mmCIF file of C-alpha atoms and ligand atoms in Angstrom:
data_model
loop_
_atom_site.group_PDB
_atom_site.id
_atom_site.type_symbol
_atom_site.label_atom_id
_atom_site.label_comp_id
_atom_site.label_asym_id
_atom_site.label_seq_id
_atom_site.Cartn_x
_atom_site.Cartn_y
_atom_site.Cartn_z
ATOM 1 C CA MET B 4 26.511 3.984 -11.901
ATOM 2 C CA THR B 5 28.617 6.103 -9.545
ATOM 3 C CA PRO B 6 27.140 7.280 -6.204
ATOM 4 C CA SER B 7 26.384 10.664 -7.748
ATOM 5 C CA GLU B 8 24.269 8.989 -10.458
ATOM 6 C CA VAL B 9 21.931 7.086 -8.128
ATOM 7 C CA LEU B 10 19.310 7.991 -5.556
ATOM 8 C CA GLN B 11 21.163 7.544 -2.315
ATOM 9 C CA ASP B 12 20.552 8.868 1.195
ATOM 10 C CA THR B 13 22.857 9.801 4.053
ATOM 11 C CA HIS B 14 22.411 6.290 5.497
ATOM 12 C CA LYS B 15 23.834 4.791 2.279
ATOM 13 C CA ARG B 16 20.468 3.327 1.269
ATOM 14 C CA ILE B 17 20.003 3.297 -2.501
ATOM 15 C CA ILE B 18 16.446 3.854 -3.702
ATOM 16 C CA ARG B 19 15.242 1.400 -6.351
ATOM 17 C CA ASP B 20 11.523 1.245 -5.660
ATOM 18 C CA LEU B 21 8.871 3.896 -6.350
ATOM 19 C CA ARG B 22 5.255 3.576 -5.191
ATOM 20 C CA VAL B 23 3.089 5.774 -7.360
ATOM 21 C CA SER B 24 -0.352 6.757 -6.179
ATOM 22 C CA ILE B 25 -2.436 7.746 -9.189
ATOM 23 C CA THR B 26 -5.531 8.792 -7.260
ATOM 24 C CA ASP B 27 -6.389 9.430 -3.624
ATOM 25 C CA ARG B 28 -10.026 8.490 -4.279
ATOM 26 C CA CYS B 29 -11.482 5.166 -3.301
ATOM 27 C CA ASN B 30 -14.771 3.306 -3.526
ATOM 28 C CA PHE B 31 -14.077 1.423 -0.261
ATOM 29 C CA ARG B 32 -14.115 2.747 3.278
ATOM 30 C CA CYS B 33 -11.732 0.399 5.035
ATOM 31 C CA VAL B 34 -11.749 0.702 8.807
ATOM 32 C CA TYR B 35 -7.936 0.992 8.866
ATOM 33 C CA CYS B 36 -7.630 3.498 6.013
ATOM 34 C CA LEU B 37 -10.701 5.621 5.249
ATOM 35 C CA PRO B 38 -13.175 4.760 8.018
ATOM 36 C CA GLU B 39 -16.534 6.317 7.409
ATOM 37 C CA THR B 40 -19.249 3.810 8.170
ATOM 38 C CA GLU B 41 -21.247 3.556 11.343
ATOM 39 C CA GLU B 42 -19.736 0.100 11.854
ATOM 40 C CA ALA B 43 -16.213 1.496 11.679
ATOM 41 C CA ALA B 44 -17.165 4.097 14.257
ATOM 42 C CA ASN B 45 -18.680 1.382 16.420
ATOM 43 C CA PHE B 46 -15.574 -0.755 16.190
ATOM 44 C CA TYR B 47 -13.347 2.026 17.481
ATOM 45 C CA ARG B 48 -15.902 3.258 19.989
ATOM 46 C CA HIS B 49 -16.005 -0.139 21.648
ATOM 47 C CA GLN B 50 -12.259 -0.148 22.070
ATOM 48 C CA ARG B 51 -12.005 3.149 23.973
ATOM 49 C CA PRO B 52 -15.479 4.429 24.702
ATOM 50 C CA ASP B 53 -14.456 7.735 26.283
ATOM 51 C CA GLU B 54 -11.535 8.855 24.208
ATOM 52 C CA HIS B 55 -12.303 8.210 20.635
ATOM 53 C CA PRO B 56 -13.453 11.077 18.383
ATOM 54 C CA SER B 57 -15.566 8.689 16.333
ATOM 55 C CA LYS B 58 -18.010 8.738 19.209
ATOM 56 C CA GLN B 59 -19.749 11.591 17.476
ATOM 57 C CA GLU B 60 -17.998 11.579 14.139
ATOM 58 C CA THR B 61 -18.717 9.059 11.405
ATOM 59 C CA LYS B 62 -18.121 11.301 8.392
ATOM 60 C CA LEU B 63 -15.199 10.777 6.049
ATOM 61 C CA CYS B 64 -12.247 12.533 7.707
ATOM 62 C CA TYR B 65 -10.621 13.282 4.369
ATOM 63 C CA THR B 66 -11.290 15.531 1.382
ATOM 64 C CA TRP B 67 -10.197 14.413 -2.073
ATOM 65 C CA LYS B 68 -7.495 16.463 -3.754
ATOM 66 C CA PRO B 69 -8.862 18.703 -6.526
ATOM 67 C CA ARG B 70 -8.477 17.171 -9.975
ATOM 68 C CA ALA B 71 -6.267 20.020 -11.229
ATOM 69 C CA GLN B 72 -3.676 19.017 -8.652
ATOM 70 C CA ILE B 73 -3.566 15.384 -9.716
ATOM 71 C CA LEU B 74 -0.598 14.497 -11.920
ATOM 72 C CA THR B 75 -1.379 13.549 -15.503
ATOM 73 C CA TYR B 76 -0.149 10.224 -16.866
ATOM 74 C CA GLU B 77 2.473 12.144 -18.871
ATOM 75 C CA GLU B 78 3.782 13.795 -15.708
ATOM 76 C CA ILE B 79 3.860 10.476 -13.856
ATOM 77 C CA THR B 80 5.694 8.761 -16.711
ATOM 78 C CA ARG B 81 8.223 11.562 -16.842
ATOM 79 C CA MET B 82 8.867 11.266 -13.111
ATOM 80 C CA ILE B 83 9.432 7.529 -13.501
ATOM 81 C CA ARG B 84 11.737 8.092 -16.477
ATOM 82 C CA VAL B 85 13.839 10.597 -14.555
ATOM 83 C CA ALA B 86 13.939 8.398 -11.423
ATOM 84 C CA SER B 87 14.912 5.362 -13.476
ATOM 85 C CA SER B 88 17.796 7.326 -15.022
ATOM 86 C CA LEU B 89 19.043 7.347 -11.406
ATOM 87 C CA GLY B 90 18.824 3.576 -10.980
ATOM 88 C CA LEU B 91 15.223 3.088 -9.907
ATOM 89 C CA ASN B 92 13.856 -0.099 -11.476
ATOM 90 C CA LYS B 93 10.742 -1.125 -9.574
ATOM 91 C CA VAL B 94 7.347 0.606 -9.724
ATOM 92 C CA ARG B 95 4.077 -0.167 -7.999
ATOM 93 C CA ILE B 96 0.920 1.646 -9.087
ATOM 94 C CA THR B 97 -1.419 2.243 -6.197
ATOM 95 C CA GLY B 98 -3.826 4.716 -4.620
ATOM 96 C CA GLY B 99 -6.554 5.201 -3.316
ATOM 97 C CA GLU B 100 -8.047 2.703 -5.682
ATOM 98 C CA PRO B 101 -5.925 2.972 -8.853
ATOM 99 C CA LEU B 102 -8.488 1.226 -11.046
ATOM 100 C CA LEU B 103 -10.959 4.060 -10.466
ATOM 101 C CA ARG B 104 -8.821 6.220 -12.709
ATOM 102 C CA ARG B 105 -9.702 6.046 -16.368
ATOM 103 C CA ASN B 106 -7.476 4.337 -18.907
ATOM 104 C CA VAL B 107 -4.894 2.986 -16.448
ATOM 105 C CA GLU B 108 -3.700 0.623 -19.170
ATOM 106 C CA SER B 109 -2.319 3.577 -21.135
ATOM 107 C CA LEU B 110 -0.156 4.515 -18.144
ATOM 108 C CA ILE B 111 1.055 0.918 -17.867
ATOM 109 C CA GLU B 112 1.919 0.956 -21.584
ATOM 110 C CA SER B 113 3.901 4.188 -21.244
ATOM 111 C CA ILE B 114 5.870 2.873 -18.266
ATOM 112 C CA VAL B 115 6.629 -0.398 -20.052
ATOM 113 C CA ALA B 116 7.735 1.561 -23.122
ATOM 114 C CA LEU B 117 10.431 3.294 -21.046
ATOM 115 C CA GLY B 118 12.235 -0.066 -21.020
ATOM 116 C CA THR B 119 13.863 0.691 -17.656
ATOM 117 C CA ILE B 120 11.449 -0.836 -15.146
ATOM 118 C CA ASP B 121 12.082 -4.516 -14.383
ATOM 119 C CA ASP B 122 9.166 -4.981 -12.031
ATOM 120 C CA LEU B 123 5.853 -3.211 -12.639
ATOM 121 C CA SER B 124 2.969 -4.115 -10.357
ATOM 122 C CA LEU B 125 -0.321 -2.701 -9.152
ATOM 123 C CA THR B 126 -2.269 -2.919 -5.900
ATOM 124 C CA SER B 127 -6.072 -2.960 -6.041
ATOM 125 C CA ASN B 128 -9.112 -3.730 -3.929
ATOM 126 C CA GLY B 129 -10.339 -5.862 -6.827
ATOM 127 C CA THR B 130 -13.714 -4.292 -7.592
ATOM 128 C CA HIS B 131 -12.827 -3.127 -11.100
ATOM 129 C CA PHE B 132 -10.111 -5.655 -11.823
ATOM 130 C CA PRO B 133 -12.326 -8.318 -13.455
ATOM 131 C CA ARG B 134 -13.415 -5.744 -16.061
ATOM 132 C CA LEU B 135 -9.899 -4.433 -16.726
ATOM 133 C CA ALA B 136 -7.683 -7.467 -16.140
ATOM 134 C CA LYS B 137 -7.151 -8.474 -19.752
ATOM 135 C CA ARG B 138 -6.366 -4.931 -20.868
ATOM 136 C CA LEU B 139 -3.890 -4.460 -18.014
ATOM 137 C CA LYS B 140 -2.145 -7.697 -18.862
ATOM 138 C CA GLU B 141 -1.949 -6.771 -22.546
ATOM 139 C CA ALA B 142 -0.569 -3.362 -21.635
ATOM 140 C CA GLY B 143 2.359 -5.112 -19.911
ATOM 141 C CA LEU B 144 1.488 -5.295 -16.220
ATOM 142 C CA SER B 145 3.730 -7.979 -14.658
ATOM 143 C CA ARG B 146 1.843 -8.798 -11.496
ATOM 144 C CA ILE B 147 -0.853 -7.684 -9.119
ATOM 145 C CA THR B 148 -1.492 -7.458 -5.394
ATOM 146 C CA LEU B 149 -5.109 -7.661 -4.235
ATOM 147 C CA SER B 150 -6.485 -6.808 -0.820
ATOM 148 C CA LEU B 151 -8.583 -9.348 1.055
ATOM 149 C CA ASP B 152 -9.064 -8.940 4.777
ATOM 150 C CA SER B 153 -11.847 -11.440 5.332
ATOM 151 C CA LEU B 154 -13.375 -14.521 3.758
ATOM 152 C CA ASP B 155 -16.636 -13.946 5.532
ATOM 153 C CA ARG B 156 -19.082 -11.871 3.475
ATOM 154 C CA GLU B 157 -20.446 -9.957 6.431
ATOM 155 C CA ASN B 158 -17.069 -9.326 8.024
ATOM 156 C CA PHE B 159 -15.667 -8.210 4.660
ATOM 157 C CA ARG B 160 -18.434 -5.619 4.461
ATOM 158 C CA LYS B 161 -17.837 -4.537 8.020
ATOM 159 C CA ILE B 162 -14.107 -4.004 7.391
ATOM 160 C CA THR B 163 -14.268 -2.384 3.949
ATOM 161 C CA GLY B 164 -17.688 -0.763 4.103
ATOM 162 C CA ARG B 165 -18.676 -2.481 0.836
ATOM 163 C CA ASN B 166 -19.978 -5.822 -0.443
ATOM 164 C CA GLY B 167 -16.861 -6.660 -2.419
ATOM 165 C CA LEU B 168 -15.871 -10.169 -1.405
ATOM 166 C CA ASP B 169 -17.022 -11.908 -4.595
ATOM 167 C CA ASP B 170 -15.195 -9.379 -6.786
ATOM 168 C CA VAL B 171 -11.906 -9.921 -4.954
ATOM 169 C CA LEU B 172 -12.250 -13.698 -5.122
ATOM 170 C CA GLU B 173 -12.962 -13.463 -8.841
ATOM 171 C CA SER B 174 -9.997 -11.097 -9.248
ATOM 172 C CA ILE B 175 -7.625 -13.524 -7.546
ATOM 173 C CA ARG B 176 -8.646 -16.387 -9.819
ATOM 174 C CA LEU B 177 -8.519 -14.202 -12.916
ATOM 175 C CA ALA B 178 -5.059 -12.841 -12.046
ATOM 176 C CA LYS B 179 -3.797 -16.401 -11.708
ATOM 177 C CA ALA B 180 -5.398 -17.448 -14.989
ATOM 178 C CA LEU B 181 -3.790 -14.488 -16.778
ATOM 179 C CA GLY B 182 -0.376 -15.251 -15.303
ATOM 180 C CA LEU B 183 -0.120 -12.013 -13.316
ATOM 181 C CA THR B 184 1.979 -13.959 -10.883
ATOM 182 C CA PRO B 185 2.962 -14.334 -8.181
ATOM 183 C CA VAL B 186 -0.486 -13.137 -7.129
ATOM 184 C CA LYS B 187 -0.069 -11.478 -3.762
ATOM 185 C CA VAL B 188 -2.951 -10.910 -1.402
ATOM 186 C CA ASN B 189 -2.729 -8.336 1.397
ATOM 187 C CA ALA B 190 -4.671 -8.808 4.618
ATOM 188 C CA VAL B 191 -4.393 -6.180 7.344
ATOM 189 C CA ILE B 192 -4.877 -8.042 10.607
ATOM 190 C CA ILE B 193 -6.693 -6.138 13.336
ATOM 191 C CA ARG B 194 -7.389 -7.457 16.807
ATOM 192 C CA GLY B 195 -11.066 -7.926 17.415
ATOM 193 C CA LEU B 196 -11.958 -7.491 13.751
ATOM 194 C CA ASN B 197 -10.397 -10.242 11.650
ATOM 195 C CA ASP B 198 -7.690 -11.887 13.763
ATOM 196 C CA HIS B 199 -10.027 -14.861 14.199
ATOM 197 C CA GLU B 200 -9.687 -15.380 10.414
ATOM 198 C CA ILE B 201 -5.883 -15.746 10.379
ATOM 199 C CA GLY B 202 -6.137 -19.539 10.054
ATOM 200 C CA ALA B 203 -8.834 -19.400 7.379
ATOM 201 C CA LEU B 204 -6.818 -16.889 5.332
ATOM 202 C CA ALA B 205 -3.764 -19.152 5.534
ATOM 203 C CA HIS B 206 -5.830 -22.152 4.413
ATOM 204 C CA PHE B 207 -7.190 -20.057 1.556
ATOM 205 C CA ALA B 208 -3.615 -19.260 0.455
ATOM 206 C CA VAL B 209 -2.833 -22.980 0.315
ATOM 207 C CA GLN B 210 -6.040 -23.770 -1.540
ATOM 208 C CA GLU B 211 -5.413 -21.015 -4.109
ATOM 209 C CA ASN B 212 -1.655 -21.382 -4.245
ATOM 210 C CA ILE B 213 -0.953 -17.726 -3.681
ATOM 211 C CA VAL B 214 1.218 -15.432 -1.575
ATOM 212 C CA MET B 215 -0.800 -14.297 1.446
ATOM 213 C CA ARG B 216 0.721 -11.284 3.161
ATOM 214 C CA MET B 217 -0.544 -10.529 6.628
ATOM 215 C CA ILE B 218 0.167 -6.942 7.632
ATOM 216 C CA GLU B 219 0.254 -5.234 11.001
ATOM 217 C CA PHE B 220 -2.181 -2.351 11.319
ATOM 218 C CA MET B 221 -0.238 0.914 11.043
ATOM 219 C CA PRO B 222 -1.281 4.351 12.332
ATOM 220 C CA LEU B 223 -2.274 5.627 8.893
ATOM 221 C CA ASP B 224 -6.065 5.720 9.207
ATOM 222 C CA SER B 225 -7.830 8.949 8.292
ATOM 223 C CA GLY B 226 -9.856 8.813 11.524
ATOM 224 C CA ARG B 227 -6.661 8.727 13.644
ATOM 225 C CA ALA B 228 -8.215 6.038 15.769
ATOM 226 C CA TRP B 229 -5.289 3.584 15.628
ATOM 227 C CA GLN B 230 -4.235 2.194 18.968
ATOM 228 C CA ARG B 231 -1.405 -0.149 19.824
ATOM 229 C CA GLU B 232 -3.944 -2.644 21.215
ATOM 230 C CA HIS B 233 -5.414 -3.086 17.714
ATOM 231 C CA VAL B 234 -2.104 -4.395 16.385
ATOM 232 C CA VAL B 235 -1.637 -8.150 16.207
ATOM 233 C CA PRO B 236 2.153 -8.530 16.304
ATOM 234 C CA GLY B 237 3.749 -10.394 13.420
ATOM 235 C CA SER B 238 5.125 -12.982 15.867
ATOM 236 C CA GLU B 239 1.592 -13.762 17.054
ATOM 237 C CA ILE B 240 0.296 -13.947 13.471
ATOM 238 C CA LEU B 241 2.985 -16.520 12.708
ATOM 239 C CA GLU B 242 2.159 -18.580 15.795
ATOM 240 C CA ARG B 243 -1.506 -18.580 14.894
ATOM 241 C CA VAL B 244 -0.800 -19.725 11.339
ATOM 242 C CA GLN B 245 1.592 -22.404 12.639
ATOM 243 C CA ALA B 246 -1.145 -23.739 14.867
ATOM 244 C CA GLU B 247 -3.113 -24.506 11.677
ATOM 245 C CA ILE B 248 -0.588 -25.286 8.943
ATOM 246 C CA PRO B 249 3.096 -26.287 8.928
ATOM 247 C CA VAL B 250 5.345 -23.400 7.845
ATOM 248 C CA ALA B 251 9.027 -23.262 6.924
ATOM 249 C CA PRO B 252 11.177 -20.135 6.565
ATOM 250 C CA LEU B 253 12.098 -18.955 3.088
ATOM 251 C CA PRO B 254 15.232 -16.923 2.323
ATOM 252 C CA ALA B 255 14.863 -13.202 1.646
ATOM 253 C CA GLN B 256 14.768 -12.467 -2.084
ATOM 254 C CA HIS B 257 16.536 -9.144 -1.616
ATOM 255 C CA ALA B 258 17.902 -7.032 1.232
ATOM 256 C CA ALA B 259 15.055 -4.502 1.170
ATOM 257 C CA GLU B 260 12.287 -7.092 1.546
ATOM 258 C CA THR B 261 9.475 -5.907 3.811
ATOM 259 C CA ALA B 262 8.008 -9.336 4.541
ATOM 260 C CA SER B 263 9.446 -12.298 6.397
ATOM 261 C CA ARG B 264 8.571 -15.192 4.092
ATOM 262 C CA TRP B 265 7.351 -18.663 4.942
ATOM 263 C CA SER B 266 6.295 -21.590 2.816
ATOM 264 C CA LEU B 267 2.873 -22.890 3.715
ATOM 265 C CA GLY B 268 1.833 -26.534 3.798
ATOM 266 C CA ASP B 269 3.417 -28.539 0.991
ATOM 267 C CA GLY B 270 5.438 -25.509 -0.078
ATOM 268 C CA GLN B 271 3.524 -24.138 -3.063
ATOM 269 C CA ALA B 272 1.741 -21.318 -1.234
ATOM 270 C CA GLU B 273 3.558 -18.611 0.697
ATOM 271 C CA LEU B 274 2.960 -16.557 3.801
ATOM 272 C CA GLY B 275 4.515 -13.116 4.116
ATOM 273 C CA ILE B 276 4.403 -11.317 7.428
ATOM 274 C CA ILE B 277 4.814 -7.570 7.261
ATOM 275 C CA ALA B 278 5.453 -6.220 10.738
ATOM 276 C CA PRO B 279 6.439 -2.555 10.439
ATOM 277 C CA VAL B 280 5.133 -1.753 13.930
ATOM 278 C CA THR B 281 6.798 -4.498 15.995
ATOM 279 C CA GLN B 282 9.756 -5.331 13.706
ATOM 280 C CA PRO B 283 10.625 -2.203 11.708
ATOM 281 C CA PHE B 284 12.654 -2.766 8.546
ATOM 282 C CA CYS B 285 13.600 0.888 7.969
ATOM 283 C CA GLY B 286 17.349 0.189 7.936
ATOM 284 C CA GLN B 287 17.055 -1.577 4.575
ATOM 285 C CA CYS B 288 14.309 0.581 3.073
ATOM 286 C CA ASN B 289 14.832 1.303 -0.628
ATOM 287 C CA ARG B 290 11.445 2.937 -1.323
ATOM 288 C CA ILE B 291 10.048 6.368 -1.889
ATOM 289 C CA ARG B 292 6.513 7.399 -2.786
ATOM 290 C CA LEU B 293 4.944 9.783 -5.259
ATOM 291 C CA THR B 294 1.504 10.977 -4.193
ATOM 292 C CA ALA B 295 -1.279 11.524 -6.707
ATOM 293 C CA ASP B 296 -0.801 15.288 -6.338
ATOM 294 C CA GLY B 297 2.892 15.140 -7.105
ATOM 295 C CA HIS B 298 4.532 15.101 -3.684
ATOM 296 C CA ILE B 299 7.520 12.911 -2.939
ATOM 297 C CA ARG B 300 7.416 11.169 0.429
ATOM 298 C CA THR B 301 10.662 9.581 1.518
ATOM 299 C CA CYS B 302 8.948 7.510 4.233
ATOM 300 C CA LEU B 303 5.406 6.187 4.766
ATOM 301 C CA PHE B 304 5.482 8.185 7.984
ATOM 302 C CA SER B 305 7.086 11.370 6.654
ATOM 303 C CA VAL B 306 5.675 14.511 8.208
ATOM 304 C CA HIS B 307 7.318 16.634 5.494
ATOM 305 C CA GLU B 308 6.821 16.070 1.806
ATOM 306 C CA HIS B 309 8.202 17.658 -1.338
ATOM 307 C CA ASP B 310 5.923 19.041 -4.028
ATOM 308 C CA LEU B 311 7.430 18.397 -7.456
ATOM 309 C CA LYS B 312 4.462 19.828 -9.365
ATOM 310 C CA PRO B 313 6.011 23.278 -9.721
ATOM 311 C CA LEU B 314 9.087 21.748 -11.400
ATOM 312 C CA LEU B 315 6.962 19.405 -13.500
ATOM 313 C CA ARG B 316 4.713 22.217 -14.618
ATOM 314 C CA ASN B 317 7.178 25.065 -15.220
ATOM 315 C CA ASP B 318 9.270 23.625 -18.018
ATOM 316 C CA SER B 319 12.164 22.608 -15.780
ATOM 317 C CA SER B 320 14.657 20.307 -17.441
ATOM 318 C CA ASP B 321 15.007 16.595 -16.635
ATOM 319 C CA ASP B 322 18.418 17.379 -15.142
ATOM 320 C CA LYS B 323 16.884 19.829 -12.721
ATOM 321 C CA LEU B 324 14.187 17.329 -11.773
ATOM 322 C CA ALA B 325 16.813 14.614 -11.251
ATOM 323 C CA ALA B 326 18.931 16.912 -9.079
ATOM 324 C CA GLU B 327 15.907 17.808 -6.963
ATOM 325 C CA LEU B 328 15.006 14.138 -6.554
ATOM 326 C CA GLN B 329 18.553 13.394 -5.403
ATOM 327 C CA ARG B 330 18.465 16.282 -2.947
ATOM 328 C CA ILE B 331 15.164 15.042 -1.494
ATOM 329 C CA VAL B 332 16.290 11.416 -1.228
ATOM 330 C CA TRP B 333 19.580 12.425 0.409
ATOM 331 C CA ASN B 334 17.570 13.581 3.432
ATOM 332 C CA LYS B 335 15.385 10.453 3.742
ATOM 333 C CA GLU B 336 14.546 9.898 7.401
ATOM 334 C CA PRO B 337 16.381 7.048 9.181
ATOM 335 C CA GLY B 338 13.087 5.360 10.073
ATOM 336 C CA HIS B 339 9.649 5.725 11.574
ATOM 337 C CA GLN B 340 9.079 6.340 15.268
ATOM 338 C CA ILE B 341 5.884 4.424 15.936
ATOM 339 C CA GLY B 342 5.688 3.668 19.630
ATOM 340 C CA GLN B 343 8.181 6.386 20.580
ATOM 341 C CA SER B 344 7.212 9.568 22.382
ATOM 342 C CA GLY B 345 8.088 11.778 19.390
ATOM 343 C CA PHE B 346 5.833 9.916 16.952
ATOM 344 C CA VAL B 347 3.481 12.103 14.938
ATOM 345 C CA GLN B 348 0.904 10.486 12.656
ATOM 346 C CA PRO B 349 1.194 11.878 9.117
ATOM 347 C CA GLU B 350 -1.576 14.160 7.950
ATOM 348 C CA ARG B 351 -2.475 11.927 5.007
ATOM 349 C CA SER B 352 -4.056 8.530 5.462
ATOM 350 C CA MET B 353 -2.750 5.457 3.627
ATOM 351 C CA SER B 354 -5.186 6.140 0.761
ATOM 352 C CA GLY B 355 -3.659 9.591 0.244
ATOM 353 C CA ILE B 356 -0.078 8.400 0.546
ATOM 354 C CA GLY B 357 -0.263 5.307 -1.626
ATOM 355 C CA GLY B 358 0.281 1.990 0.162
HETATM 356 N N1 LIG G 9 -7.013 0.496 -2.737
HETATM 357 C C1 LIG G 9 -6.017 -0.472 -3.001
HETATM 358 C C2 LIG G 9 -6.085 -1.621 -2.033
HETATM 359 O O1 LIG G 9 -6.717 -1.496 -0.999
HETATM 360 O O2 LIG G 9 -5.497 -2.640 -2.348
HETATM 361 C C3 LIG G 9 -4.611 0.094 -3.051
HETATM 362 C C4 LIG G 9 -4.268 1.133 -2.035
HETATM 363 S S1 LIG G 9 -4.230 0.560 -0.357
HETATM 364 C C5 LIG G 9 -3.794 2.034 0.491
HETATM 365 C C6 LIG G 9 -2.760 -0.413 -0.365
HETATM 366 C C7 LIG G 9 -2.618 -1.383 0.784
HETATM 367 O O3 LIG G 9 -2.464 -0.659 1.984
HETATM 368 C C8 LIG G 9 -3.812 -2.300 0.977
HETATM 369 O O4 LIG G 9 -3.442 -3.633 0.872
HETATM 370 C C9 LIG G 9 -4.298 -1.977 2.370
HETATM 371 O O5 LIG G 9 -4.772 -3.098 3.014
HETATM 372 C C10 LIG G 9 -3.057 -1.396 3.019
HETATM 373 N N2 LIG G 9 -3.365 -0.497 4.135
HETATM 374 C C11 LIG G 9 -4.191 0.563 4.125
HETATM 375 N N3 LIG G 9 -4.227 1.166 5.325
HETATM 376 C C12 LIG G 9 -3.408 0.465 6.134
HETATM 377 C C13 LIG G 9 -3.018 0.575 7.501
HETATM 378 N N4 LIG G 9 -3.500 1.545 8.273
HETATM 379 N N5 LIG G 9 -2.137 -0.330 7.999
HETATM 380 C C14 LIG G 9 -1.642 -1.323 7.213
HETATM 381 N N6 LIG G 9 -1.955 -1.475 5.908
HETATM 382 C C15 LIG G 9 -2.838 -0.605 5.375
HETATM 383 FE FE1 LIG G 10 -9.524 2.149 -0.386
HETATM 384 FE FE2 LIG G 10 -7.427 0.562 -0.380
HETATM 385 FE FE3 LIG G 10 -7.769 2.391 1.577
HETATM 386 FE FE4 LIG G 10 -9.375 0.297 1.489
HETATM 387 S S1 LIG G 10 -7.145 0.265 1.817
HETATM 388 S S2 LIG G 10 -10.028 2.433 1.745
HETATM 389 S S3 LIG G 10 -9.540 -0.069 -0.679
HETATM 390 S S4 LIG G 10 -7.375 2.803 -0.532
#
């Protein structure tokens, strides 16, 4: 492919990876994403008693997008087809909680049928996965990432707002049994909330032989309550794992990898540390995102997005769509500015963007 046939930006980064949010809705109310519960409000209130808006406010700070604005599976598949004609070959289905949307397996089937996507994965909170796992596997899903922030039933409920621990544990074992591997597990580490579980999560990874990815808390919560003090730096996460289990560095699998990778214990299990706040990896970023309502975001922290619905819904040709995608990607921002004076938190929370 020549440069004019790929998705390339002014910083010479070539986009290969599309995160597709298929719904902004979710059945969880994670403290770091869609905080709504009294406990979430309490957590933030205790950090900064005078400043935080959650002092009075515990309602969901987000309204779901109207259904008419949500892309159909046909529209999503077309977007992926057009993007893959420009060299994109990796797709992750996400949300919100993607498994809340009906018939996800039919979307997976359509994407697989394109024959252009080498790596098709899905991220889920695990509540509906046990019911759908077999169908997703049969439809052609290659692998899954599940979220698990705590191994303690009560703390899990405090963080996510729901009693979902058993479902996630069942999902992890089922994903392994079905060969949806490597099974990756995401844990967002937040100081004062689950950082005391870093060691236990690492031990769990060894016991289950999985990839445990510990992620720094990013300012993408709908309540806009994020503070730098909540972030446990990746370097500290690593030290705290090392205090429990021997680790050894693993080579990057590709240049755009977000996680620093470490083998855990005897080498079967893996630790990934994703540190976008303290060790940004924007220079190698090869990702863009498609929101459930059809907007392209060229960065997690974009403050401008590009609505492709008009083109998708007014009979525009694939060529026109491809040209628009190239124009949008060309202007991808150099990187996020967390911690700098000019930083502005995006309007959408992680659930609305698609993590
Ligand atoms: N609902 C699904 C889930 O939770 O797995 C998929 C969507 S969720 C937005 C995708 C990932 O983003 C999850 O692993 C979640 O932990 C992570 N996430 C959400 N908000 C975050 C934040 N503020 N900082 C870091 N990671 C976050
Ligand atoms: Fe829902 Fe996932 Fe956000 Fe939690 S992180 S509220 S499960 S979208």
